[in-house]
Amino acid sequence: MLYSHFSVTWVLLSVAVSGQFQRPSSKPSSSKDNGLRSACLGNVLRLTLDKTLAVGSQLEIDAIDGTDIIPLSHTLAAQCGYSVESDPWGNTKVFASLLGCYVDNQVDVVFTLGLRLRMYRDGHSEQVKHVTETCSYSPWASREILCDRNYMEVSSLMVTPETPVKMVAGQQVHDSWEDAIPDAAVAPNGIWKMTFHTPDPKVMLLTDAQRAGYGAMMTQTRLTYSVEVAGVPMEVFSVSTYYKTGNLIVDSAAACPTGGVVFTDKVITWHVPRRITPLISSAVKILETHMGIYGQRLDKTKMATRHYKMSVMESHIIIEIPVGSPDGYYKSHAQDYAYHITYTVEPMLELLWRAENTQADTRYKVLFPITTPLMPRPPHVIDSTVPEQRVFDILLGTFLHDVELMNITFTTRVLTVAECNARGFDVQEHHFANGSKTFSLRVPFSDELVLKQNPDPLTTVYFLPLVFGLLVLPEQTPFPHPAELEASREDVVLPTITGSCDQENFYFSVKYGSKQDNFQTMMLHAGSWRELDTELAKLYSLTGNGTHFSIVVPFTAPAAAFELVHFKSIRARVDLLLLEMPNMWQLDDLSLACYFPLTTTECYSNGTATALAVKVESVSNLNPEYLTLRDQSCKPAFSNDRFAFFSFKLNSCGTTRTFFDDVMVYKNEIALPYNTGKQSRKGPSAPEYRHTVSCYYLLNHTKTMAFRASPRRTDPVADPGVGHLVVQIRLSQDSSYALFYQNEDYPVEKYLRQPLYFEVELMQSTDPQIEVVLENCWATLHKDRTSLPSWDLIVDSCENLDDLYLTVFHPVVADTRVQVPAHIKRFSINMFTFTKDDAVLKEQIFVHCDAVLCDTTKPDGICSGQCANALRYANSLRPTGSKRGPRATDASQYKKQISSGPVLLSDSHLF
């Protein structure tokens, strides 16, 4: 039989591919010929559009058939041998079989294809491109099988059948098939019937097969049939085709793998049967084996560079491709709201074998897209926060290029990326050379969206719970990724208390810390802690601003606790405490103690005294109202919850007087009644309290004994105070001692031998047991009591027996002016003058005395009375002549030294 150049191609639809699609904006690819590249890959034409054309657009493909424009729908593309592949970077590949529809076939050698590409953006036509490509392919194998992603194709070289012959009148007459088979006469393309082996025979007319989704065509030398792949590990297509030409029956078969892939984390292993039994009926010899990518063969050098391996084993041909090889691509997915990725690559296997019985060649080409199963890739949150910088600094990733960050959900609101940056956050997207990306976020600790907590007074823990809202393109599939950030630092500036005092008040200033006034001010008020509320703030004149507040506390206020009392001062204390609520953390405290002037005991020269009993901390449960002097009828003149004030005469209320050494002491005691032997009004639980009041006189001084208490003892301790006992000497105008010369009358002029009447008086005192005794009196020319010359007037409490004009003592009796006669001594002398070398010194004289204060209950020595020992002078030697010469002073320790003003000798009475 002769072989004519007829071939048949069947296309089986297996995967529907849209001719309209939209690609994400992502990784750019190189652009040649305005973003279009074509390649003739054996029996397939590949047209590549890079992202400059396809990304962000909706692509529609039309076939050009002469003057006709035919839109390639899903079904039509599969029937006619067209497929489309796109990666996430926006690169799109269009594959067309050279035996497909609308291809201009020139004797099965030169093939020309015309396409129109329409790219839409936002629903509006943006760009239209016409593409015409020509490929040459020769020689053909006896049978060629092509497995693409959405169809399988088989073409066979068939033998031209002989025309039927019949004998008419002994001669051979060629007959026609149309006459023999009427249905074949009207069949298109010369095909009138097909039998599909599934494996049971199923007969269909061509028109019925086309309605079922199959495509068939016949060129000058080849016939093409299309069928959809059903999606099993090896999809087998077998059909018997009946042609009207030559009553020809052609058996065709195709088998394409749909499985055989084994995945690991690092390698994709693809197994293809070495002997495909549906296609081989006898022993075969493999002549060629090629591996390729996207329909294009790779030589051994490129395979080694990419670490591809192809092994021909006894039963399989095995291809190994590393996951992540540069010929494939990764794709993001959001499965169950979790981030996953897949890796896709399209290896090609091309085999050429020869049947040993028929010597017919079969070229078997498989374009096999492989996508790994979903691989979980949970993003990592890298926390690079440096607490000292007070900013959360995090990195989220890693993602593929087709993931976008849309928003971030915080505890109280959702912010877009633009809103985050406008708020002062720093959200950035970082791209890497391998096409991956990360997102960074910086949020200041000070933002109100950051939660804050203090585990201790000095430490702040900052929390930032958030959810990143992510989107996978172009599917617009959302997925979240939560994160919780935490940082802590000792950044709390605590509030501080400072204080000072003056003579009357405490002054406190509280400076706010970093948390402003987030605390309570407590003060020890009247023995218990109390918040500085509105009432106390008004009481203590609170003032403040945004940085601090101040209060003024008088030392007598209830907030001041008395610690220690001296006779002229008191030590008071105020306690302040700053508490953080509700943790009751003590942020700061100040216990300020100062001394303030306060006279608690005063002794007066008129024989009266005042005493102030103070309630101190050591006797906090004391009620001053119940205090008394020794004589319990002597109660406080005034009292409150902190003080008791007494005023009494030193010769009353049980006051005692004692002389020892150089001191005359008056003593009394302030106490609760039961401390003097009687039952306390407060019961047995009343505190032990004694306050000794003492006044003592030391010559020119009055000593005061004051109360002092400490927390460890309740017995009062005395401190000395200073006062004055006044004794004065005056010159009377006459012997009545009713009128006296005043300070402005001095110097007083007197005649020679005119009497001078002097009075010495203990002022203000009313104590009848004190007597004034004039121990010594003398006269001098000068104010200095120790100057010379001097003359004795009274010696050892008696008149000077050496004086021709003796000093005269005058009795003192009680009257309206004189209440205690013992407090006054009166004497008189005659006016005289000093002489020198028998010359009269016409000058003034001064009279000086030493007055002794005596206890009348203990008469002894000089205190036996004025001139009580006069007989001891009877045998004394007396000086002769006028009053002159030195005087030796006797520094008695009981003396009160007094001096008169100057007395001048009048000129008219000199002799």
Tab-separated table of C-alpha atoms in Angstrom, residues 284-679:
chain	number	residue	atom	x	y	z
A	284	VAL	CA	10.175	-0.850	21.232
A	285	LYS	CA	13.535	0.821	21.324
A	286	ILE	CA	13.932	4.233	22.908
A	287	LEU	CA	15.914	6.371	20.524
A	288	GLU	CA	15.858	9.776	22.250
A	289	THR	CA	15.190	11.043	25.779
A	290	HIS	CA	14.949	14.747	26.532
A	291	MET	CA	14.074	16.786	29.572
A	292	GLY	CA	12.827	20.331	29.298
A	293	ILE	CA	11.060	23.145	31.080
A	294	TYR	CA	7.920	24.780	29.738
A	295	GLY	CA	8.216	22.854	26.503
A	296	GLN	CA	11.838	23.765	25.810
A	297	ARG	CA	14.587	21.171	25.896
A	298	LEU	CA	17.522	21.558	28.272
A	299	ASP	CA	21.004	20.319	27.505
A	300	LYS	CA	23.101	18.476	30.057
A	301	THR	CA	25.005	21.628	31.062
A	302	LYS	CA	21.866	23.532	31.978
A	303	MET	CA	20.470	20.514	33.780
A	304	ALA	CA	23.632	20.205	35.855
A	305	THR	CA	23.607	23.924	36.628
A	306	ARG	CA	20.058	23.662	37.932
A	307	HIS	CA	20.703	20.317	39.665
A	308	TYR	CA	18.125	18.542	37.517
A	309	LYS	CA	18.441	14.797	37.142
A	310	MET	CA	16.886	12.399	34.627
A	311	SER	CA	17.366	8.681	35.052
A	312	VAL	CA	16.189	5.927	32.689
A	313	MET	CA	15.425	2.940	34.838
A	314	GLU	CA	14.071	-0.485	33.935
A	315	SER	CA	10.453	0.467	34.472
A	316	HIS	CA	10.432	4.244	34.788
A	317	ILE	CA	11.998	7.374	33.553
A	318	ILE	CA	12.615	9.468	36.671
A	319	ILE	CA	13.069	13.226	36.708
A	320	GLU	CA	14.233	14.990	39.892
A	321	ILE	CA	13.794	18.743	40.325
A	322	PRO	CA	14.897	20.652	43.454
A	323	VAL	CA	12.101	22.553	45.136
A	324	GLY	CA	12.765	26.224	44.517
A	325	SER	CA	14.637	25.838	41.243
A	326	PRO	CA	14.723	29.080	39.236
A	327	ASP	CA	12.509	27.665	36.460
A	328	GLY	CA	9.532	27.402	38.795
A	329	TYR	CA	7.795	29.796	41.095
A	330	TYR	CA	6.266	29.979	44.554
A	331	LYS	CA	2.692	30.994	45.193
A	332	SER	CA	1.021	32.132	48.404
A	333	HIS	CA	-2.204	30.636	49.721
A	334	ALA	CA	-4.450	31.331	52.688
A	335	GLN	CA	-5.741	27.919	53.652
A	336	ASP	CA	-8.033	28.017	56.670
A	337	TYR	CA	-6.820	31.580	57.380
A	338	ALA	CA	-3.251	30.339	57.704
A	339	TYR	CA	-0.348	31.153	55.440
A	340	HIS	CA	0.848	28.407	53.074
A	341	ILE	CA	2.932	28.341	49.942
A	342	THR	CA	3.196	26.073	46.944
A	343	TYR	CA	5.929	25.638	44.388
A	344	THR	CA	5.041	25.148	40.732
A	345	VAL	CA	7.266	24.034	37.910
A	346	GLU	CA	6.436	22.569	34.486
A	347	PRO	CA	8.918	19.955	33.396
A	348	MET	CA	8.744	18.408	29.947
A	349	LEU	CA	9.592	14.847	29.002
A	350	GLU	CA	10.112	14.042	25.343
A	351	LEU	CA	10.677	10.473	24.135
A	352	LEU	CA	11.221	8.981	20.684
A	353	TRP	CA	10.822	5.230	20.358
A	354	ARG	CA	10.647	2.794	17.434
A	355	ALA	CA	8.508	-0.273	17.233
A	356	GLU	CA	10.656	-3.296	16.343
A	357	ASN	CA	7.922	-5.023	14.321
A	358	THR	CA	6.784	-2.072	12.192
A	359	GLN	CA	9.778	0.232	12.509
A	360	ALA	CA	7.250	3.036	13.091
A	361	ASP	CA	8.461	5.943	15.251
A	362	THR	CA	6.444	7.548	18.037
A	363	ARG	CA	7.316	10.963	19.486
A	364	TYR	CA	5.869	11.320	22.940
A	365	LYS	CA	5.921	14.767	24.549
A	366	VAL	CA	4.469	15.565	27.952
A	367	LEU	CA	4.149	19.092	29.363
A	368	PHE	CA	3.409	18.346	32.997
A	369	PRO	CA	2.724	21.227	35.437
A	370	ILE	CA	3.611	20.138	38.968
A	371	THR	CA	2.481	22.016	42.054
A	372	THR	CA	3.584	20.894	45.460
A	373	PRO	CA	1.026	20.357	48.182
A	374	LEU	CA	0.359	23.254	50.485
A	375	MET	CA	3.381	23.862	52.674
A	376	PRO	CA	2.652	25.687	55.941
A	377	ARG	CA	4.878	28.713	56.326
A	378	PRO	CA	3.774	30.497	59.488
A	379	PRO	CA	5.288	33.963	59.468
A	380	HIS	CA	7.803	34.790	62.135
A	381	VAL	CA	7.573	37.847	64.323
A	382	ILE	CA	11.072	39.055	65.088
A	383	ASP	CA	10.964	41.393	68.037
A	384	SER	CA	13.936	43.771	67.861
A	385	THR	CA	12.595	46.098	70.511
A	386	VAL	CA	15.204	47.875	72.595
A	387	PRO	CA	13.303	49.018	75.706
A	388	GLU	CA	15.628	51.973	76.251
A	389	GLN	CA	14.487	53.414	72.915
A	390	ARG	CA	10.851	53.239	74.093
A	391	VAL	CA	9.644	51.940	70.715
A	392	PHE	CA	8.301	48.540	69.701
A	393	ASP	CA	10.352	47.416	66.709
A	394	ILE	CA	9.169	44.240	65.016
A	395	LEU	CA	9.646	42.450	61.721
A	396	LEU	CA	6.973	40.192	60.231
A	397	GLY	CA	7.853	37.674	57.554
A	398	THR	CA	8.937	36.135	55.398
A	399	PHE	CA	6.255	36.345	52.664
A	400	LEU	CA	6.203	35.921	48.947
A	401	HIS	CA	5.782	38.903	46.729
A	402	ASP	CA	2.054	38.239	46.274
A	403	VAL	CA	1.179	39.080	49.885
A	404	GLU	CA	0.153	42.574	50.866
A	405	LEU	CA	-0.326	44.092	54.318
A	406	MET	CA	-3.714	45.790	54.351
A	407	ASN	CA	-4.349	46.793	57.969
A	408	ILE	CA	-3.435	46.185	61.587
A	409	THR	CA	-5.988	45.498	64.289
A	410	PHE	CA	-5.154	46.941	67.706
A	411	THR	CA	-7.100	46.512	70.924
A	412	THR	CA	-9.537	49.327	70.248
A	413	ARG	CA	-9.409	50.025	66.516
A	414	VAL	CA	-8.336	48.886	63.076
A	415	LEU	CA	-5.876	51.058	61.173
A	416	THR	CA	-4.851	50.821	57.554
A	417	VAL	CA	-1.178	51.030	56.695
A	418	ALA	CA	-1.634	54.648	55.627
A	419	GLU	CA	-3.440	55.472	58.883
A	420	CYS	CA	-0.670	53.819	60.891
A	421	ASN	CA	1.981	55.948	59.248
A	422	ALA	CA	-0.124	59.075	59.638
A	423	ARG	CA	-0.430	58.320	63.356
A	424	GLY	CA	3.323	58.268	63.757
A	425	PHE	CA	3.883	54.545	63.461
A	426	ASP	CA	6.476	53.417	60.969
A	427	VAL	CA	5.172	50.660	58.687
A	428	GLN	CA	7.488	49.628	55.866
A	429	GLU	CA	7.706	46.896	53.263
A	430	HIS	CA	11.127	45.362	52.586
A	431	HIS	CA	11.919	43.481	49.361
A	432	PHE	CA	14.723	40.987	48.815
A	433	ALA	CA	16.560	39.747	45.739
A	434	ASN	CA	14.843	36.340	45.824
A	435	GLY	CA	11.429	37.975	45.485
A	436	SER	CA	10.393	37.625	49.123
A	437	LYS	CA	9.374	40.446	51.393
A	438	THR	CA	8.917	41.359	55.045
A	439	PHE	CA	6.959	44.042	56.860
A	440	SER	CA	8.324	46.122	59.707
A	441	LEU	CA	6.394	48.041	62.320
A	442	ARG	CA	7.537	50.575	64.900
A	443	VAL	CA	5.114	51.775	67.577
A	444	PRO	CA	6.130	54.224	70.335
A	445	PHE	CA	5.515	53.081	73.904
A	446	SER	CA	3.791	56.398	74.507
A	447	ASP	CA	0.907	55.732	72.113
A	448	GLU	CA	-2.443	55.177	73.768
A	449	LEU	CA	-2.901	51.919	71.864
A	450	VAL	CA	-0.032	50.432	73.848
A	451	LEU	CA	-1.249	48.818	77.061
A	452	LYS	CA	0.751	49.488	80.188
A	453	GLN	CA	1.044	47.668	83.486
A	454	ASN	CA	3.275	48.098	86.503
A	455	PRO	CA	4.335	44.858	88.233
A	456	ASP	CA	6.287	46.888	90.768
A	457	PRO	CA	6.632	50.592	91.539
A	458	LEU	CA	9.667	51.168	89.293
A	459	THR	CA	8.913	48.918	86.311
A	460	THR	CA	6.505	49.422	83.441
A	461	VAL	CA	5.523	46.489	81.234
A	462	TYR	CA	4.304	47.579	77.797
A	463	PHE	CA	1.919	45.291	75.893
A	464	LEU	CA	0.978	45.564	72.245
A	465	PRO	CA	-1.460	42.859	71.111
A	466	LEU	CA	-2.209	43.201	67.433
A	467	VAL	CA	-3.397	41.294	64.374
A	468	PHE	CA	-1.852	41.865	60.969
A	469	GLY	CA	-4.446	41.838	58.190
A	470	LEU	CA	-2.808	40.283	55.117
A	471	LEU	CA	-4.055	39.614	51.605
A	472	VAL	CA	-2.982	37.109	48.957
A	473	LEU	CA	-3.068	38.473	45.415
A	474	PRO	CA	-4.580	38.232	42.901
A	475	GLU	CA	-7.227	36.078	44.577
A	476	GLN	CA	-7.787	38.775	47.243
A	477	THR	CA	-7.790	36.051	49.893
A	478	PRO	CA	-7.408	37.520	53.377
A	479	PHE	CA	-5.653	35.887	56.295
A	480	PRO	CA	-4.664	37.220	59.724
A	481	HIS	CA	-1.520	36.812	61.764
A	482	PRO	CA	-1.719	37.687	65.470
A	483	ALA	CA	1.223	38.862	67.515
A	484	GLU	CA	1.702	39.901	71.103
A	485	LEU	CA	4.587	42.157	71.949
A	486	GLU	CA	5.881	42.832	75.408
A	487	ALA	CA	8.702	44.959	76.750
A	488	SER	CA	9.585	46.153	80.204
A	489	ARG	CA	11.896	48.767	81.583
A	490	GLU	CA	12.522	50.533	84.844
A	491	ASP	CA	11.336	53.880	83.580
A	492	VAL	CA	8.966	54.994	86.303
A	493	VAL	CA	10.059	58.254	87.886
A	494	LEU	CA	8.576	58.155	91.346
A	495	PRO	CA	7.055	61.203	92.992
A	496	THR	CA	9.198	62.766	95.701
A	497	ILE	CA	8.479	64.690	98.866
A	498	THR	CA	10.651	67.507	100.159
A	499	GLY	CA	10.084	69.605	103.239
A	500	SER	CA	11.390	72.447	105.360
A	501	CYS	CA	10.405	74.446	108.419
A	502	ASP	CA	10.417	77.974	109.723
A	503	GLN	CA	9.466	79.259	113.197
A	504	GLU	CA	5.808	78.383	112.811
A	505	ASN	CA	5.104	75.947	109.963
A	506	PHE	CA	6.103	72.848	108.066
A	507	TYR	CA	6.370	73.325	104.308
A	508	PHE	CA	5.970	70.284	102.054
A	509	SER	CA	6.300	70.010	98.287
A	510	VAL	CA	5.352	66.860	96.368
A	511	LYS	CA	6.882	66.660	92.905
A	512	TYR	CA	4.971	64.490	90.455
A	513	GLY	CA	6.719	61.559	88.835
A	514	SER	CA	6.330	60.184	85.335
A	515	LYS	CA	2.817	58.964	86.151
A	516	GLN	CA	1.710	62.418	87.270
A	517	ASP	CA	-0.748	62.300	90.182
A	518	ASN	CA	-1.540	58.600	89.984
A	519	PHE	CA	-1.122	58.181	93.729
A	520	GLN	CA	-2.735	59.084	97.020
A	521	THR	CA	-1.116	61.345	99.559
A	522	MET	CA	-1.529	60.061	103.083
A	523	MET	CA	-0.655	61.952	106.224
A	524	LEU	CA	-0.518	60.864	109.835
A	525	HIS	CA	-3.320	63.013	111.159
A	526	ALA	CA	-4.266	62.974	114.837
A	527	GLY	CA	-2.611	59.591	115.291
A	528	SER	CA	-4.062	57.781	112.265
A	529	TRP	CA	-3.341	57.739	108.538
A	530	ARG	CA	-5.698	59.823	106.486
A	531	GLU	CA	-5.877	60.709	102.820
A	532	LEU	CA	-5.128	64.282	101.893
A	533	ASP	CA	-8.677	64.904	100.764
A	534	THR	CA	-10.464	68.118	99.895
A	535	GLU	CA	-11.023	68.987	103.548
A	536	LEU	CA	-7.370	68.620	104.513
A	537	ALA	CA	-6.229	70.289	101.292
A	538	LYS	CA	-8.202	73.373	102.289
A	539	LEU	CA	-7.027	73.177	105.896
A	540	TYR	CA	-3.379	73.085	104.857
A	541	SER	CA	-3.603	75.588	101.984
A	542	LEU	CA	-2.840	73.193	99.136
A	543	THR	CA	-1.571	74.829	95.948
A	544	GLY	CA	-0.193	73.179	92.851
A	545	ASN	CA	0.384	73.049	89.116
A	546	GLY	CA	1.220	70.413	86.536
A	547	THR	CA	4.520	69.479	88.145
A	548	HIS	CA	3.953	69.538	91.891
A	549	PHE	CA	1.723	70.589	94.767
A	550	SER	CA	2.534	72.161	98.129
A	551	ILE	CA	0.951	72.293	101.563
A	552	VAL	CA	1.645	74.347	104.707
A	553	VAL	CA	1.161	72.617	108.069
A	554	PRO	CA	1.343	74.701	111.287
A	555	PHE	CA	3.343	72.900	113.951
A	556	THR	CA	0.311	73.015	116.261
A	557	ALA	CA	-1.944	71.363	113.654
A	558	PRO	CA	-3.386	67.889	114.288
A	559	ALA	CA	-1.046	66.503	111.597
A	560	ALA	CA	1.987	67.405	113.719
A	561	ALA	CA	3.043	64.883	116.325
A	562	PHE	CA	4.989	66.193	119.340
A	563	GLU	CA	8.137	64.221	119.995
A	564	LEU	CA	10.162	66.247	122.488
A	565	VAL	CA	9.539	69.329	124.622
A	566	HIS	CA	12.171	71.743	125.946
A	567	PHE	CA	11.565	74.762	128.121
A	568	LYS	CA	11.856	77.101	125.128
A	569	SER	CA	11.119	74.813	122.171
A	570	ILE	CA	9.227	71.783	121.043
A	571	ARG	CA	10.168	69.184	118.478
A	572	ALA	CA	7.231	68.321	116.226
A	573	ARG	CA	7.021	65.869	113.352
A	574	VAL	CA	4.797	65.462	110.305
A	575	ASP	CA	4.645	62.164	108.381
A	576	LEU	CA	3.648	62.036	104.714
A	577	LEU	CA	3.269	58.922	102.590
A	578	LEU	CA	2.617	58.511	98.860
A	579	LEU	CA	0.701	55.346	97.979
A	580	GLU	CA	-0.001	53.906	94.522
A	581	MET	CA	-3.506	52.538	94.386
A	582	PRO	CA	-4.777	49.848	94.241
A	583	ASN	CA	-1.486	47.968	94.725
A	584	MET	CA	-0.762	49.888	97.924
A	585	TRP	CA	2.833	50.440	96.847
A	586	GLN	CA	4.736	52.967	98.907
A	587	LEU	CA	6.244	55.378	96.380
A	588	ASP	CA	7.860	57.791	98.808
A	589	ASP	CA	7.601	58.941	102.390
A	590	LEU	CA	8.973	61.751	104.478
A	591	SER	CA	9.077	62.102	108.236
A	592	LEU	CA	10.117	65.675	108.906
A	593	ALA	CA	10.910	66.764	112.472
A	594	CYS	CA	11.788	70.339	113.410
A	595	TYR	CA	12.187	72.442	116.558
A	596	PHE	CA	9.755	75.303	117.053
A	597	PRO	CA	9.936	78.047	119.698
A	598	LEU	CA	7.559	77.271	122.553
A	599	THR	CA	7.894	78.331	126.203
A	600	THR	CA	6.354	75.624	128.331
A	601	THR	CA	7.273	77.024	131.761
A	602	GLU	CA	7.699	80.638	132.794
A	603	CYS	CA	8.710	81.841	136.249
A	604	TYR	CA	7.997	85.429	137.104
A	605	SER	CA	9.645	87.691	139.693
A	606	ASN	CA	6.278	88.376	141.277
A	607	GLY	CA	6.149	84.805	142.551
A	608	THR	CA	3.861	83.346	139.904
A	609	ALA	CA	4.506	80.713	137.268
A	610	THR	CA	2.814	79.288	134.193
A	611	ALA	CA	3.261	75.777	132.846
A	612	LEU	CA	2.159	74.160	129.617
A	613	ALA	CA	1.736	70.382	129.667
A	614	VAL	CA	2.022	68.852	126.197
A	615	LYS	CA	0.681	65.532	125.029
A	616	VAL	CA	3.556	63.725	123.304
A	617	GLU	CA	3.647	60.557	121.211
A	618	SER	CA	4.795	58.378	124.080
A	619	VAL	CA	1.508	59.088	125.914
A	620	SER	CA	-0.772	59.187	122.896
A	621	ASN	CA	-3.850	58.153	124.907
A	622	LEU	CA	-3.457	60.945	127.446
A	623	ASN	CA	-6.374	63.328	127.967
A	624	PRO	CA	-4.820	66.630	129.140
A	625	GLU	CA	-8.143	67.749	130.607
A	626	TYR	CA	-7.623	65.470	133.629
A	627	LEU	CA	-4.153	66.750	134.566
A	628	THR	CA	-3.703	68.656	137.849
A	629	LEU	CA	-0.944	70.126	140.011
A	630	ARG	CA	-0.012	68.531	143.317
A	631	ASP	CA	-2.991	70.209	144.819
A	632	GLN	CA	-5.644	68.463	142.710
A	633	SER	CA	-7.878	71.479	143.039
A	634	CYS	CA	-5.393	73.320	140.829
A	635	LYS	CA	-6.697	72.352	137.417
A	636	PRO	CA	-5.773	73.627	133.959
A	637	ALA	CA	-6.821	77.163	133.188
A	638	PHE	CA	-7.254	75.887	129.630
A	639	SER	CA	-7.033	72.469	127.987
A	640	ASN	CA	-7.777	70.664	124.734
A	641	ASP	CA	-6.854	67.292	123.302
A	642	ARG	CA	-3.159	68.231	123.090
A	643	PHE	CA	-2.397	70.862	125.767
A	644	ALA	CA	-3.123	71.778	129.374
A	645	PHE	CA	-2.204	75.290	130.549
A	646	PHE	CA	-1.660	76.068	134.265
A	647	SER	CA	-1.163	79.426	136.008
A	648	PHE	CA	-0.415	79.506	139.737
A	649	LYS	CA	1.492	81.266	142.526
A	650	LEU	CA	4.713	79.706	143.687
A	651	ASN	CA	3.482	79.659	147.285
A	652	SER	CA	0.301	77.696	146.340
A	653	CYS	CA	-0.940	74.462	144.736
A	654	GLY	CA	1.507	72.338	146.723
A	655	THR	CA	4.613	74.126	145.437
A	656	THR	CA	7.751	73.427	147.481
A	657	ARG	CA	10.832	75.584	147.900
A	658	THR	CA	14.359	74.298	148.371
A	659	PHE	CA	17.739	75.971	148.829
A	660	PHE	CA	20.853	74.115	147.800
A	661	ASP	CA	24.208	75.417	146.694
A	662	ASP	CA	23.562	78.665	144.837
A	663	VAL	CA	20.035	77.800	143.812
A	664	MET	CA	16.657	78.556	145.318
A	665	VAL	CA	14.208	76.097	143.697
A	666	TYR	CA	10.399	76.051	143.547
A	667	LYS	CA	8.888	72.744	142.438
A	668	ASN	CA	5.496	71.415	141.526
A	669	GLU	CA	4.238	68.521	139.447
A	670	ILE	CA	1.600	68.047	136.796
A	671	ALA	CA	0.128	64.552	136.740
A	672	LEU	CA	-3.044	62.522	136.548
A	673	PRO	CA	-4.859	62.180	139.869
A	674	TYR	CA	-4.102	58.522	140.403
A	675	ASN	CA	-0.402	59.270	140.150
A	676	THR	CA	-0.769	61.177	143.422
A	677	GLY	CA	-2.433	58.245	145.102
A	678	LYS	CA	-6.015	58.704	143.922
A	679	GLN	CA	-8.044	56.751	141.400
